[in-house]
Short mmCIF file of C-alpha atoms in Angstrom, two decimals:
data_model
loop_
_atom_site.label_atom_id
_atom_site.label_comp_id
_atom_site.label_asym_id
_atom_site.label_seq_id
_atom_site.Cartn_x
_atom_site.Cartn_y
_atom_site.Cartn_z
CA UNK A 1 20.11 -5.41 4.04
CA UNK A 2 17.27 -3.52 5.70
CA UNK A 3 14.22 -2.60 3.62
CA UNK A 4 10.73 -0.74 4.97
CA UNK A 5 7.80 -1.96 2.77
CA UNK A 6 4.83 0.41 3.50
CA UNK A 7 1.52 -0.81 1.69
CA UNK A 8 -1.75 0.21 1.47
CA UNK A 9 -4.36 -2.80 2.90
CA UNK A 10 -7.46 -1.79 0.96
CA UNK A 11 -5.79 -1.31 -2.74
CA UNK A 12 -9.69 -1.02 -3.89
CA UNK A 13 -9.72 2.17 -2.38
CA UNK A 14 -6.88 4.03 -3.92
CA UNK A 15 -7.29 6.50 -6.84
CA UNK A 16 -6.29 5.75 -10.12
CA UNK A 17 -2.42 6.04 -10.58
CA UNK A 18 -0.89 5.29 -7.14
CA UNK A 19 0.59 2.20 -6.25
CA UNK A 20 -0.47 0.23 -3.54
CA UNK A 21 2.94 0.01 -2.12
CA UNK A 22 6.56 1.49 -1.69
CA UNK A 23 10.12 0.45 -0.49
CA UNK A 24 12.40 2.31 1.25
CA UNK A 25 15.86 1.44 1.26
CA UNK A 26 18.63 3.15 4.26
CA UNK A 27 18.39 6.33 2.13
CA UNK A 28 14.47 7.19 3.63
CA UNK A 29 11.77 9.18 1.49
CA UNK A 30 8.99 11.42 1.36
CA UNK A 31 5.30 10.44 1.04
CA UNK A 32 2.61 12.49 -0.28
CA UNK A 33 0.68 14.11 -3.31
CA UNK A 34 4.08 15.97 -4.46
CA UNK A 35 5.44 15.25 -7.61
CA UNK A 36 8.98 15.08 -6.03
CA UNK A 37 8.07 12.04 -3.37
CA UNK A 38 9.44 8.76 -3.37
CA UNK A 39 5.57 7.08 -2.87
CA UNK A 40 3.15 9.73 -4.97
CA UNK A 41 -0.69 9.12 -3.57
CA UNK A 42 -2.80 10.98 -6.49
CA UNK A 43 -4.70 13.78 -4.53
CA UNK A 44 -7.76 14.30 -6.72
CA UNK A 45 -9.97 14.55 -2.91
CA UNK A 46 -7.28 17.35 -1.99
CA UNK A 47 -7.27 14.88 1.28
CA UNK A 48 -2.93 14.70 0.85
CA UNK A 49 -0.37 17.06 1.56
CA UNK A 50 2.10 17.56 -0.83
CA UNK A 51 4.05 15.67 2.31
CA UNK A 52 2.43 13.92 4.54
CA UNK A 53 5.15 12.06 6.19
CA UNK A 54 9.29 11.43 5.90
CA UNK A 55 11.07 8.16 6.62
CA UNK A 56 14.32 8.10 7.82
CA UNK A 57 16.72 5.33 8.77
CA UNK A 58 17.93 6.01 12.52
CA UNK A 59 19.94 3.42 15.05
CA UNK A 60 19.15 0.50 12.79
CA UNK A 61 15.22 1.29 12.81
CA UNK A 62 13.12 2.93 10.63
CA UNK A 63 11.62 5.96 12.09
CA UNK A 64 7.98 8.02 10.85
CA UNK A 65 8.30 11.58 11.17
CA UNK A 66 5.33 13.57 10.30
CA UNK A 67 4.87 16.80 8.38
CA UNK A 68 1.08 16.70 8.95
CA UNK A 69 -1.75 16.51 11.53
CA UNK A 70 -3.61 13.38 9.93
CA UNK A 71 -1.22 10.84 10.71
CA UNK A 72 -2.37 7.72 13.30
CA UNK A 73 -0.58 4.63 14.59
CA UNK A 74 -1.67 1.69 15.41
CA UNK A 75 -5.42 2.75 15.69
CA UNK A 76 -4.69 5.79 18.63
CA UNK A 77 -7.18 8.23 18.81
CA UNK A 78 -4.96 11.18 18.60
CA UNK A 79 -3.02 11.93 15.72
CA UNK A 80 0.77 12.03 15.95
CA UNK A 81 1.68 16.03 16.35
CA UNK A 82 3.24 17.48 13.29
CA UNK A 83 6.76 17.07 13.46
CA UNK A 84 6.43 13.74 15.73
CA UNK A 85 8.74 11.24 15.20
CA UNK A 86 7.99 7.65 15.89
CA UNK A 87 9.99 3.87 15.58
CA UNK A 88 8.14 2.01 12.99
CA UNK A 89 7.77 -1.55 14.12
CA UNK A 90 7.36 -4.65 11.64
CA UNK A 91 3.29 -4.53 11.14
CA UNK A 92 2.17 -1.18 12.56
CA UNK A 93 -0.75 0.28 11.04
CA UNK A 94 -0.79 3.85 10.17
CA UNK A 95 -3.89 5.38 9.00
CA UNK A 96 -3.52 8.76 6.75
CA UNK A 97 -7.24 10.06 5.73
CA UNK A 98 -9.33 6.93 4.50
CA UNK A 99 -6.11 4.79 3.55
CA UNK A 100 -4.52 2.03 6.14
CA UNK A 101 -0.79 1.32 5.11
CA UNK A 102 0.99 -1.30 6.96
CA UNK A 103 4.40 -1.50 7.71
CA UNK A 104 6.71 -4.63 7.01
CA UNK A 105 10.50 -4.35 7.73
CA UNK A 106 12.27 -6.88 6.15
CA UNK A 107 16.24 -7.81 7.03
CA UNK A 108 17.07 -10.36 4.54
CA UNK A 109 16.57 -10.72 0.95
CA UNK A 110 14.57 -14.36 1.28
CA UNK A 111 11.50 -12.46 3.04
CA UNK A 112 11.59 -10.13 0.11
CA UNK A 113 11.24 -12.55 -2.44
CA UNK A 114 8.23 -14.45 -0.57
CA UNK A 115 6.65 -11.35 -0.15
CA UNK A 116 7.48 -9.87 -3.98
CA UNK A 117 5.96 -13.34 -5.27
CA UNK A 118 2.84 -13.04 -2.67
CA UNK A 119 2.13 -9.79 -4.07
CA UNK A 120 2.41 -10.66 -7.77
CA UNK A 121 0.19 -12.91 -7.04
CA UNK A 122 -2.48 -11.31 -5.08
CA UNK A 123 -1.95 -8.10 -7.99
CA UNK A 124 -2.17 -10.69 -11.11
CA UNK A 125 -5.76 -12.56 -9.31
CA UNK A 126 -6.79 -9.08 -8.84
CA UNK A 127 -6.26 -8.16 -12.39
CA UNK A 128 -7.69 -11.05 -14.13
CA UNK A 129 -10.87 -11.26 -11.86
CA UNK A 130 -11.38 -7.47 -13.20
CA UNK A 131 -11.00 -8.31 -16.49
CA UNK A 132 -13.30 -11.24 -16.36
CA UNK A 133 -15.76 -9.20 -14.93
CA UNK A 134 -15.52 -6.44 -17.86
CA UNK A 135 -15.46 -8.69 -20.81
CA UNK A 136 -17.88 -11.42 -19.42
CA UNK A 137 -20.11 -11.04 -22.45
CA UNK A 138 -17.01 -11.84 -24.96
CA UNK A 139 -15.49 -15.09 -22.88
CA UNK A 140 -16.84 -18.39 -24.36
CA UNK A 141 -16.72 -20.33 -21.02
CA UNK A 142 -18.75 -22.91 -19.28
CA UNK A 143 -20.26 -20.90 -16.85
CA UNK A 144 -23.62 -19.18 -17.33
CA UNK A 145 -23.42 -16.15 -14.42
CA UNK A 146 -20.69 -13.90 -12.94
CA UNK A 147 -21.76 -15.43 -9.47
CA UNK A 148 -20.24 -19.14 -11.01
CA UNK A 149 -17.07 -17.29 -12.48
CA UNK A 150 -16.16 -15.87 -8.51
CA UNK A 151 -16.66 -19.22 -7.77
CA UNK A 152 -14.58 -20.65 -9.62
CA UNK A 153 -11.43 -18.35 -9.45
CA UNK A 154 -12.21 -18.04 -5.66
CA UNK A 155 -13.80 -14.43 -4.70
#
């Protein structure tokens, strides 16, 4: 069971409506601002192509093969040539406009789960430490500032 999880490292920064991740299974996928892509990133900016990049499953890897010029690995300075194909390795780094999405290949169904539960986690903190922070005013707690409140759940 092979499995390419790509995911965005600075969720903060995406606009409203995309998720912060995708998996790709053997089959591959599109990514981009298309409504016909397996990972949709909204496009309000009109920064994304309707297809930025493909994955494809090749030789037991998974390879990048992109359909734009904005696409960089691994922090190069030159972006990978439309139509470039590259093997994705287990924590590259490609950068598309202002987003960084790492790559994590996974080849059993134990690292899944760990990493699934990880980012429930991370997702559900994320959540409630927004909330907090809207309805501050309305929460009948022993803490007097929003400073004490980070504090306590650990920002």
């Amino acid at each position: 069971m092979h499995k390419l999880l790509l995911m965005v490292t600075d969720a903060f920064m995406l606009e409203r409506g995309t998720l912060p991740y995708c998996y790709f299974d053997l089959a591959g996928g599109l990514v981009g601002s298309a409504s016909n892509v397996n990972w949709k990133i909204d496009n309000w900016k009109n920064e994304i192509s309707d297809i930025e990049f493909e994955i494809k499953y090749y030789n037991a890897d998974f390879c990048l093969i992109a359909h734009s010029k904005k696409l960089f690995i691994n922090g190069t300075t030159s972006a990978l040539p439309m139509g470039g194909i590259i093997k994705l390795n287990d924590n590259d780094l490609i950068s598309l406009c202002n987003y960084k999405i790492r790559a994590k290949i996974f080849t059993n169904e134990a690292e899944m789960v760990t990493l699934q539960d990880e980012l429930s986690y991370e997702e559900n903190k994320k959540m409630l430490n927004e909330f907090i922070k809207k309805n501050i005013e309305d929460i009948k707690m022993p803490y007097t500032s929003l400073q004490e409140i980070n504090e306590a759940i650990g920002e």
